[in-house]
mmCIF file of C-alpha atoms in Angstrom:
data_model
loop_
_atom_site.group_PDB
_atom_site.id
_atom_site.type_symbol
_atom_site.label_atom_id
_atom_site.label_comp_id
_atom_site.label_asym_id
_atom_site.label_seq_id
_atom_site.Cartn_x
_atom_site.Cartn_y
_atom_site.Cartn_z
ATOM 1 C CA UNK A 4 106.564 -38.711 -50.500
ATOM 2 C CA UNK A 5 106.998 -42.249 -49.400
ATOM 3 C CA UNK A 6 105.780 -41.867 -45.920
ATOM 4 C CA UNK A 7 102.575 -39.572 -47.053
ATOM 5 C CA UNK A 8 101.529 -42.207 -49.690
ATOM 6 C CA UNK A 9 101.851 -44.871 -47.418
ATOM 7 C CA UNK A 10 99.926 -43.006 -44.489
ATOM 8 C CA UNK A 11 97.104 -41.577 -46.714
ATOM 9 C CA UNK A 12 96.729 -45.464 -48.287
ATOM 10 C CA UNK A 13 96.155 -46.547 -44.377
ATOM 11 C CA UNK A 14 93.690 -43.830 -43.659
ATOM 12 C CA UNK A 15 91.529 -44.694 -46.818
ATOM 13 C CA UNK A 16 91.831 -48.858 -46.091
ATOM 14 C CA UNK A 17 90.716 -48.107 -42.354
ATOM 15 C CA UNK A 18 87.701 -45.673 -43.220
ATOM 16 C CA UNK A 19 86.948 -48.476 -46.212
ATOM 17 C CA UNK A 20 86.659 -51.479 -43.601
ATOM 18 C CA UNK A 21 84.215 -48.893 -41.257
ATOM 19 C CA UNK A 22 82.152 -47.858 -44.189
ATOM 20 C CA UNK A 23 81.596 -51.462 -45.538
ATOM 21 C CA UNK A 24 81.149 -52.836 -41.438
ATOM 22 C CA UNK A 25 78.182 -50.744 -41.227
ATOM 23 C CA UNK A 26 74.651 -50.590 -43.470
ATOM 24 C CA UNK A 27 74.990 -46.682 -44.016
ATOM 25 C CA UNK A 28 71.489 -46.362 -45.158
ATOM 26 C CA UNK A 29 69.988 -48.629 -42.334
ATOM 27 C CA UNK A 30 71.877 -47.521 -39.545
ATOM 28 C CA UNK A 31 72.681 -44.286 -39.969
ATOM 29 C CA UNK A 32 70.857 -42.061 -42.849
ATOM 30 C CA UNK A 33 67.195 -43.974 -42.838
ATOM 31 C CA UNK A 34 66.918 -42.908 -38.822
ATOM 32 C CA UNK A 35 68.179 -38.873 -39.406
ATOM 33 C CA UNK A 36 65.734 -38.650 -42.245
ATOM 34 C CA UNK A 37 63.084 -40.635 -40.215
ATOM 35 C CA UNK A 38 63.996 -38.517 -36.902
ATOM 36 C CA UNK A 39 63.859 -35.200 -39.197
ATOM 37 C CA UNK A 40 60.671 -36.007 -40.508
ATOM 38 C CA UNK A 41 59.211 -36.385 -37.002
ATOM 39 C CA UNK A 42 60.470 -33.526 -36.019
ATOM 40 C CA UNK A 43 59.230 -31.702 -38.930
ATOM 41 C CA UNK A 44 55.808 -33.095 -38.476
ATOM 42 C CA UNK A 45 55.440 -31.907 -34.436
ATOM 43 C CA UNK A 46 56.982 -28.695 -35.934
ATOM 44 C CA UNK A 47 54.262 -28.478 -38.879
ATOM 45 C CA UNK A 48 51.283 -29.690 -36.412
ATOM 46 C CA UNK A 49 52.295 -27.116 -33.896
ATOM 47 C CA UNK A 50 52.532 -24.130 -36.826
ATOM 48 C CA UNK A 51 48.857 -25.518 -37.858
ATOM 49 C CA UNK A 52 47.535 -25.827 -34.381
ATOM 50 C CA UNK A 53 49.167 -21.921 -33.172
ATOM 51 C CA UNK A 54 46.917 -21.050 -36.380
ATOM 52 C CA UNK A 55 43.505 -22.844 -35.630
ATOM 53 C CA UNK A 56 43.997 -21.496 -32.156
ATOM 54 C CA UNK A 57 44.445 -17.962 -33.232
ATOM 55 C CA UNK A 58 41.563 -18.821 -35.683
ATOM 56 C CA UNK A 59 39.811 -19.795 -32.865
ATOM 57 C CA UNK A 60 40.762 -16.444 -30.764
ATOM 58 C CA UNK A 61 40.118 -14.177 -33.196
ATOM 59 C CA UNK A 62 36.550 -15.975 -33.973
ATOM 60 C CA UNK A 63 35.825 -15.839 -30.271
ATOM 61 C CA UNK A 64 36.713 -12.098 -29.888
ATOM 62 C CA UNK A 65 34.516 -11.171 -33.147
ATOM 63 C CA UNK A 66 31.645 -12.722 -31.733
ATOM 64 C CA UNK A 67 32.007 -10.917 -28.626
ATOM 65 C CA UNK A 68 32.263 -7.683 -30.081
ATOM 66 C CA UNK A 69 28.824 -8.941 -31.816
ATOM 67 C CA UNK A 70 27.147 -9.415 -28.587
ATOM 68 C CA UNK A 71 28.503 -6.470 -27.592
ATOM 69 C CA UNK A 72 26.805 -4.302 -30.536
ATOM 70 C CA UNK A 73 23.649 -6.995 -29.892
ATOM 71 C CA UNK A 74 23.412 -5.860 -26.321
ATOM 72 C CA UNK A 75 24.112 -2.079 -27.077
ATOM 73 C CA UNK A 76 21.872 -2.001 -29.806
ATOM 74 C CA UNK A 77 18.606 -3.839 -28.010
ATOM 75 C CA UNK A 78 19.268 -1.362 -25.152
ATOM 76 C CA UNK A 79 18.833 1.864 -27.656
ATOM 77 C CA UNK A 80 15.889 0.265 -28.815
ATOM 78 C CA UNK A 81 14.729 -0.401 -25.050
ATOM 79 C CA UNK A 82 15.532 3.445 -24.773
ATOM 80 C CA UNK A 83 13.549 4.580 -27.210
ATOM 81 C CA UNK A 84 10.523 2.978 -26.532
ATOM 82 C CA UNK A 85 11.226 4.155 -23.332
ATOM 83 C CA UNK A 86 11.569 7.859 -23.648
ATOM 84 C CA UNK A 87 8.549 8.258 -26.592
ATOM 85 C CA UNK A 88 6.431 6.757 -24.106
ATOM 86 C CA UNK A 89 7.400 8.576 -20.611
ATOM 87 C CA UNK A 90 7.530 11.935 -23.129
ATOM 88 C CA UNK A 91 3.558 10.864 -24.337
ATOM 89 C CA UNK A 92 2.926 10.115 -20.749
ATOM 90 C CA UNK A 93 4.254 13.639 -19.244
ATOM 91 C CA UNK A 94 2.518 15.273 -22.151
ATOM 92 C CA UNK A 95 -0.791 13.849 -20.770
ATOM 93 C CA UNK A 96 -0.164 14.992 -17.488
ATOM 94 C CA UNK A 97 0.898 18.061 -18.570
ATOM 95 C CA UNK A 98 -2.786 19.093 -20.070
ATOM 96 C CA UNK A 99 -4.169 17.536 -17.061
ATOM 97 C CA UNK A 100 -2.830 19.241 -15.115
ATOM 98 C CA UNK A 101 -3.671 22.609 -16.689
ATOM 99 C CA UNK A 102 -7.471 21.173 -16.130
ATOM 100 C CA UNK A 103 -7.094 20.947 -12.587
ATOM 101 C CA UNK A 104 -4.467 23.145 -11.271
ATOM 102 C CA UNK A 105 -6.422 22.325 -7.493
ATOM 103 C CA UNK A 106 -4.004 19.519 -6.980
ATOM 104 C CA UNK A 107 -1.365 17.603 -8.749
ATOM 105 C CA UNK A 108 -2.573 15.205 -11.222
ATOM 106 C CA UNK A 109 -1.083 11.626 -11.151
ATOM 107 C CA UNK A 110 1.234 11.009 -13.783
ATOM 108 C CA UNK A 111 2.342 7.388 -15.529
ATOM 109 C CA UNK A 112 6.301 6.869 -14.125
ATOM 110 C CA UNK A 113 8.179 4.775 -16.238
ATOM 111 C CA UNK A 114 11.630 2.919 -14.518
ATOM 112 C CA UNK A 115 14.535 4.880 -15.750
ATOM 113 C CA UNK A 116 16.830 2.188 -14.907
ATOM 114 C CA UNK A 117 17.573 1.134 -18.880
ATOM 115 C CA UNK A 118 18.707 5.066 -19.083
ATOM 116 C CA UNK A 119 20.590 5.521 -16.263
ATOM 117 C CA UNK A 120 23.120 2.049 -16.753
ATOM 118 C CA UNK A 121 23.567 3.520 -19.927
ATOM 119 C CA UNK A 122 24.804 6.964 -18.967
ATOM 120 C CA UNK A 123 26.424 5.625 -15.641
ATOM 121 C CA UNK A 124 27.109 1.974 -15.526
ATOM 122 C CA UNK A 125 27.684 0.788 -18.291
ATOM 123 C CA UNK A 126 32.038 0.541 -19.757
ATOM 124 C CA UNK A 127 30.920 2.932 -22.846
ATOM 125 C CA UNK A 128 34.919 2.955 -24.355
ATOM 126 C CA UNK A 129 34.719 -0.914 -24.925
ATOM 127 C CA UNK A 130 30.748 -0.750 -26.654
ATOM 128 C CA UNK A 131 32.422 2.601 -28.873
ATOM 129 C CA UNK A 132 35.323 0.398 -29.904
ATOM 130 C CA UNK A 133 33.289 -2.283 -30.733
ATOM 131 C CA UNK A 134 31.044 -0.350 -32.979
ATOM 132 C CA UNK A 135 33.913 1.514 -34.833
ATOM 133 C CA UNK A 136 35.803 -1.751 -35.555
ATOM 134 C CA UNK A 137 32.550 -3.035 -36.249
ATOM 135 C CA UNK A 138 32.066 0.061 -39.146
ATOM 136 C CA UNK A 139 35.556 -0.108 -39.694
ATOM 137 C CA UNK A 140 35.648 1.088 -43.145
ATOM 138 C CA UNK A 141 34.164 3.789 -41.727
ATOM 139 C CA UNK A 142 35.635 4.485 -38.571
ATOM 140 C CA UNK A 143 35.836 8.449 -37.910
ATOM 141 C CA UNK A 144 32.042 9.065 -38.740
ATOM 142 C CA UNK A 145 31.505 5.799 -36.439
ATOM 143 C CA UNK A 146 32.763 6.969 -33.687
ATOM 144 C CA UNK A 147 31.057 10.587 -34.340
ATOM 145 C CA UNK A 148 27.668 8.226 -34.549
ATOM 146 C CA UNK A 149 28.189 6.401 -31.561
ATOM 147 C CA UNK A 150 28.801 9.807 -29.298
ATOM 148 C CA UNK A 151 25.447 11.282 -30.879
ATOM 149 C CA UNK A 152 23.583 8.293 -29.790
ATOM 150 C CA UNK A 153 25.197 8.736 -26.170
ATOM 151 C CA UNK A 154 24.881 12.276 -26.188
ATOM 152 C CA UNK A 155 20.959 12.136 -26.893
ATOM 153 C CA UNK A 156 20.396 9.661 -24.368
ATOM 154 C CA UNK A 157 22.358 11.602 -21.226
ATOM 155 C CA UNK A 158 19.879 14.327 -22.479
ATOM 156 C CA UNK A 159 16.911 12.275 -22.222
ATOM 157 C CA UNK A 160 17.735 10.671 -18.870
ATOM 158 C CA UNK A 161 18.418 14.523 -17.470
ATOM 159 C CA UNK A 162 15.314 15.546 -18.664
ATOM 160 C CA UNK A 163 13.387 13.013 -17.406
ATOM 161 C CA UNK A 164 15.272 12.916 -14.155
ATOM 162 C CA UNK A 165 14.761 16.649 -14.057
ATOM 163 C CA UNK A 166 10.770 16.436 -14.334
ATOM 164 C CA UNK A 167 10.164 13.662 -11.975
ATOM 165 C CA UNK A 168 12.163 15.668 -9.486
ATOM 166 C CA UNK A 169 10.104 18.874 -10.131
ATOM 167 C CA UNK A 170 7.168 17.119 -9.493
ATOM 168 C CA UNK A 171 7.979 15.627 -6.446
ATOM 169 C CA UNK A 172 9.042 18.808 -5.281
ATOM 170 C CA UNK A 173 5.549 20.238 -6.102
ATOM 171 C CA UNK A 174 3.615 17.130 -4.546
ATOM 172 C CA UNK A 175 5.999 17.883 -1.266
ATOM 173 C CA UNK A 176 4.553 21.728 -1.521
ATOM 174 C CA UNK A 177 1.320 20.784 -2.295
ATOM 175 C CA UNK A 178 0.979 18.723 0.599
ATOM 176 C CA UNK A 179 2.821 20.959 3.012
ATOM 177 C CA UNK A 180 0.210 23.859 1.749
ATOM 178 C CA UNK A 181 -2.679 21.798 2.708
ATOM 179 C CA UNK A 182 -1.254 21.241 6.290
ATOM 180 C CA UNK A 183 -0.782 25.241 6.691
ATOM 181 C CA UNK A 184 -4.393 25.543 5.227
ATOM 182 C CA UNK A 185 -6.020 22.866 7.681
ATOM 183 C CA UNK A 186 -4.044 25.032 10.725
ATOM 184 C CA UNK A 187 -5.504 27.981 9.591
ATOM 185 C CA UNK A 188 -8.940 26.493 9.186
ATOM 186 C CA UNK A 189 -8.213 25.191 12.611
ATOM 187 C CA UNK A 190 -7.713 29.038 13.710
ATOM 188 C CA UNK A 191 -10.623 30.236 11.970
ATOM 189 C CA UNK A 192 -12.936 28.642 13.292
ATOM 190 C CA UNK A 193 -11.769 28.991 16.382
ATOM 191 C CA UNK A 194 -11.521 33.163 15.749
ATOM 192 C CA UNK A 195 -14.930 32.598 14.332
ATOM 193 C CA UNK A 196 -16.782 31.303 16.921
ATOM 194 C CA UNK A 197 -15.256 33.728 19.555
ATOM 195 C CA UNK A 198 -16.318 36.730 17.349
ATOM 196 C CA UNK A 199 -19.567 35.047 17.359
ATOM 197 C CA UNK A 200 -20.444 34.505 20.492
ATOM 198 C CA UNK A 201 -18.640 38.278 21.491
ATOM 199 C CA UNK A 202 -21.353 39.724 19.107
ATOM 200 C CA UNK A 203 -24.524 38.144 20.644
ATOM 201 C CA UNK A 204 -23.751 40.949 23.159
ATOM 202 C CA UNK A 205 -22.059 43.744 21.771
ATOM 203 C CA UNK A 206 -23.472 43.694 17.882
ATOM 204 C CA UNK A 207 -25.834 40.807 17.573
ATOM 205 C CA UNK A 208 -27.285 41.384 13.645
ATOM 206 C CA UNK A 209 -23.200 40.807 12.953
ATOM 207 C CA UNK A 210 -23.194 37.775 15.255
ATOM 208 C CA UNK A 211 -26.529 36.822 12.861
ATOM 209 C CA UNK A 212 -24.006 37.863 9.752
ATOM 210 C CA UNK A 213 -20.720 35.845 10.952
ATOM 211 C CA UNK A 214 -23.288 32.766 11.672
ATOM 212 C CA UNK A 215 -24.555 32.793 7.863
ATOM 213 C CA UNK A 216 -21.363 32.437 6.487
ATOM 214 C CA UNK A 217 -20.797 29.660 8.652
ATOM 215 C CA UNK A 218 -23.936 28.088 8.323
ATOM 216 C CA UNK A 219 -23.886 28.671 4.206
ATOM 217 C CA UNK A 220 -19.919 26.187 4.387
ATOM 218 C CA UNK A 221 -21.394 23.791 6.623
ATOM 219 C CA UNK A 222 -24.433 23.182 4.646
ATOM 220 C CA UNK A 223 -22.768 22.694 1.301
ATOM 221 C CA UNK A 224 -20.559 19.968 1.791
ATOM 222 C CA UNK A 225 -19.724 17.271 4.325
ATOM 223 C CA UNK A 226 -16.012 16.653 3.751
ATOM 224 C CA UNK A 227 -15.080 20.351 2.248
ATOM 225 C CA UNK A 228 -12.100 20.097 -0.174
ATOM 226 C CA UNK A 229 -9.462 22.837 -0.037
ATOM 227 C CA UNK A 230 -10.579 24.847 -3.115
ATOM 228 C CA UNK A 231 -14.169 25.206 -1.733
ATOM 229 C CA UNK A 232 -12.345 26.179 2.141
ATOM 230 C CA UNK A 233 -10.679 28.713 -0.343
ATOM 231 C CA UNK A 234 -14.001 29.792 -1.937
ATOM 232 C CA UNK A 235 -16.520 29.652 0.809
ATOM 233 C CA UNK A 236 -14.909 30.041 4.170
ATOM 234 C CA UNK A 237 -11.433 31.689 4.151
ATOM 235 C CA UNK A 238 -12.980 34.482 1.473
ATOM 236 C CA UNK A 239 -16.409 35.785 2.604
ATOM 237 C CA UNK A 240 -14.627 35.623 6.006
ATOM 238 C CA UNK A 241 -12.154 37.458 5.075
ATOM 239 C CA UNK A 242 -14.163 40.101 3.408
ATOM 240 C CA UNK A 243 -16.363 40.207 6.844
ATOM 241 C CA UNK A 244 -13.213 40.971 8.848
ATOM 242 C CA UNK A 245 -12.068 43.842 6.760
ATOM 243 C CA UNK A 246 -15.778 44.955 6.303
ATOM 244 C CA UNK A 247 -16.265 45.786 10.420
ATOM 245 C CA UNK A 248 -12.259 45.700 11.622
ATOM 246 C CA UNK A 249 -12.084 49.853 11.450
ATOM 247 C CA UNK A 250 -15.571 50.470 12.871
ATOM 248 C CA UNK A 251 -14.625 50.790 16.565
ATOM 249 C CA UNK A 252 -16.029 47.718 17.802
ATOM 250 C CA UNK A 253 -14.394 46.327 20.920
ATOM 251 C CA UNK A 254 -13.868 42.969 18.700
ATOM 252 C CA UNK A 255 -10.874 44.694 16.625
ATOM 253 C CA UNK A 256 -8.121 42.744 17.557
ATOM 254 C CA UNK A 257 -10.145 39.520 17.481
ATOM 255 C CA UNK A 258 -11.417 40.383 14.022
ATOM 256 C CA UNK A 259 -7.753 42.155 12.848
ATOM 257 C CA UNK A 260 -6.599 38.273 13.707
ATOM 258 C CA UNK A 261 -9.647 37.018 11.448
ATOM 259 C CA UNK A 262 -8.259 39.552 8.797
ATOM 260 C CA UNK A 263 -4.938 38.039 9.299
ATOM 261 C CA UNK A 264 -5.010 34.367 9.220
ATOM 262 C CA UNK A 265 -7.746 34.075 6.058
ATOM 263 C CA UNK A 266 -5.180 36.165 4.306
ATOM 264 C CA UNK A 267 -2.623 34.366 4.959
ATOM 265 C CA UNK A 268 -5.106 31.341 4.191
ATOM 266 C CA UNK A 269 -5.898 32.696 0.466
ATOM 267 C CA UNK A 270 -2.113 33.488 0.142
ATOM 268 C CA UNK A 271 -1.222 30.238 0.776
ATOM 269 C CA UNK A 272 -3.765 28.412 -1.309
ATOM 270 C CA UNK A 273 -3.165 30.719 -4.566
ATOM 271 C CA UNK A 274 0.563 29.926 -4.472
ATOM 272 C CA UNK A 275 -0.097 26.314 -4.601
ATOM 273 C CA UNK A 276 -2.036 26.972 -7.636
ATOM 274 C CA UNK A 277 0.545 29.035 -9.352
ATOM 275 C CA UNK A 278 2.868 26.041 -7.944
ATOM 276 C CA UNK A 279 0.781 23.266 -9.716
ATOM 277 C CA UNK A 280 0.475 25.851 -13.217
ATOM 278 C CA UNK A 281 4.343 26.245 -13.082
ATOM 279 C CA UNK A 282 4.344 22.225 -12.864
ATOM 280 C CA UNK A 283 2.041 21.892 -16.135
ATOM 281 C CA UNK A 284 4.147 23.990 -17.753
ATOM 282 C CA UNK A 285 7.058 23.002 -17.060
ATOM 283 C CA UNK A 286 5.924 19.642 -18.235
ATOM 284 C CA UNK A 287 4.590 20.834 -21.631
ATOM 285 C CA UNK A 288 7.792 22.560 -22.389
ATOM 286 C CA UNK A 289 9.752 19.464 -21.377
ATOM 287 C CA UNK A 290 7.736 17.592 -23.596
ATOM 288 C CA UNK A 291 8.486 19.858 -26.558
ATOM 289 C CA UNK A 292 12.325 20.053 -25.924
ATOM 290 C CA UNK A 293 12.666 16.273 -25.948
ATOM 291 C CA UNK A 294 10.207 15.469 -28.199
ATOM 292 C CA UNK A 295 13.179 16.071 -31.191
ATOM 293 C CA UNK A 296 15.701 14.589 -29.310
ATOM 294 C CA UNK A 297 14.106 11.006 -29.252
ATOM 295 C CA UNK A 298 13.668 12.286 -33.093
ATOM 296 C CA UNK A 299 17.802 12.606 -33.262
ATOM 297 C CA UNK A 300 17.878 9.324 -31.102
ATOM 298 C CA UNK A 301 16.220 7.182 -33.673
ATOM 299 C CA UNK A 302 18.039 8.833 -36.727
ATOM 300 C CA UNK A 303 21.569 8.047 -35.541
ATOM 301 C CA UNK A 304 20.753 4.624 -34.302
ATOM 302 C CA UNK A 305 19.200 3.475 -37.397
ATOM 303 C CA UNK A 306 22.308 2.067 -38.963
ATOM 304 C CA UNK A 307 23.140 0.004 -35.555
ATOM 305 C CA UNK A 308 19.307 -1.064 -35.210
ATOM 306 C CA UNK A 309 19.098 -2.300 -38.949
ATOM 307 C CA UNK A 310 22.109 -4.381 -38.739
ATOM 308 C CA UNK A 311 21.514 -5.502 -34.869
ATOM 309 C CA UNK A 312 17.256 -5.674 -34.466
#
């Protein structure tokens, strides 16, 4: 017991003389508090900066999903426009063209382009997320909304597509009926004036009959168009042919050629008008088909156009 007492004694005078050598507060708990303080501080500043930088992020990313719906929205609106006035425009054409079924009409093209990058360019997921986080409260129908708008625009953009390519197709007919039509006037009057001069000899009052159905076209206009070719040379030819091409006259297969080629003639002339009809038609019941779909258009955008215009 001795020994212990005197060891533990030694132990407390040597720690004593330590303690008292040294300012504890100055040298040794004044810097850990100082040092934990710093570090607490850079700890604390980091925390708050992490947070102004999410801030930041998150501030950053809503305003980009606001352009987004900006963008999106301004191009429905561009759409619209777009499509009410191409549909007026077709449905102008379309009773023009009833007027005048001689030739296709010309018809007021609007650029499809706004249309087209939204049905094929354009990354549709991102603009559909955007608008249903936008409408988050009420996600499910605004996702349902968003696919309406889409859907009626792909329609319009086919339709239109669809009626600009019909009429092409009919210009490209037209115009590939007028070139048959000029050969066979070329023919014609090449038959014609053969018959002709045939008949001075071997029939002369029809030579005098053939030259006063000539005469009577060249007389009445200078620059014939192909509707009065139709009328007023391929037709009372045509009817002369058939009139004298059984009655033995050694002109038969000239005038059975005659017969041949201003039939072929009418036939090709009167399907280019049915051609041109079918194209006003068509037009007129495009017009009423999309007419309520630029309707639908308008009524499912109106939430996204009120709260983006």
């Amino acid at each position: 017991m001795l020994i212990t007492s005197i060891i533990v004694n030694d132990s407390v005078n040597f720690f004593t003389k330590i303690f008292y050598s040294y300012d504890v507060w100055k040298d040794f708990v004044l810097p850990i508090t100082l040092a934990g303080l710093a570090a607490y501080m850079v700890y604390w500043g980091f925390i708050k900066e992490t947070q102004r930088d999410k801030k930041k992020e998150l501030e950053a990313e809503e305003q980009r999903q606001r352009d987004k719906l900006y963008y999106f929205s301004n191009s429905v609106k561009s759409i619209h426009a777009i499509s009410r006035d191409q549909n007026e425009a077709n449905s102008v054409f379309a009773e023009s063209q009833a007027k005048n079924p001689i030739e296709v009409q010309q018809i007021t093209y609007l650029s499809l382009n706004e249309l087209r990058r939204m049905t094929s360019d354009l990354p549709l997921e991102e603009f559909m997320l955007a608008y249903a986080n936008y409408y988050g409260s009420d996600r499910k129908n605004a996702v349902r909304e968003f696919n309406q708008i889409i859907i009626r625009i792909d329609m319009l953009y086919e339709a239109f597509k669809n009626t600009k390519l019909h009429y092409e197709m009919t210009q490209d007919l037209e115009q590939n009926a007028k070139s048959k039509l000029m050969q066979h006037f070329g023919l014609v009057h090449t038959l014609v004036a053969i018959i002709s001069d045939s008949f001075r000899k071997s029939a002369p009052p029809l030579a005098y009959e053939i030259d006063q159905i000539a005469r009577a076209f060249q007389s009445e206009q200078a620059n014939p168009s192909v509707e009065f070719c139709y009328h007023h040379f391929f037709i009372p030819f045509n009817k002369f042919a058939v009139k004298y091409i059984s009655t033995g006259l050694p002109e038969k297969a000239l005038l059975q050629e005659l017969a041949i080629q201003t039939r072929d003639a009418k036939a090709v002339f009167e399907q280019m008008i049915r051609e041109n009809r079918r194209l006003s038609e068509d037009f007129k019941n495009k017009y009423n088909s999309v007419k309520p779909v630029i309707e639908d258009l308008e009524k499912h955008a109106k939430r996204l156009l009120d709260d983006f215009s």
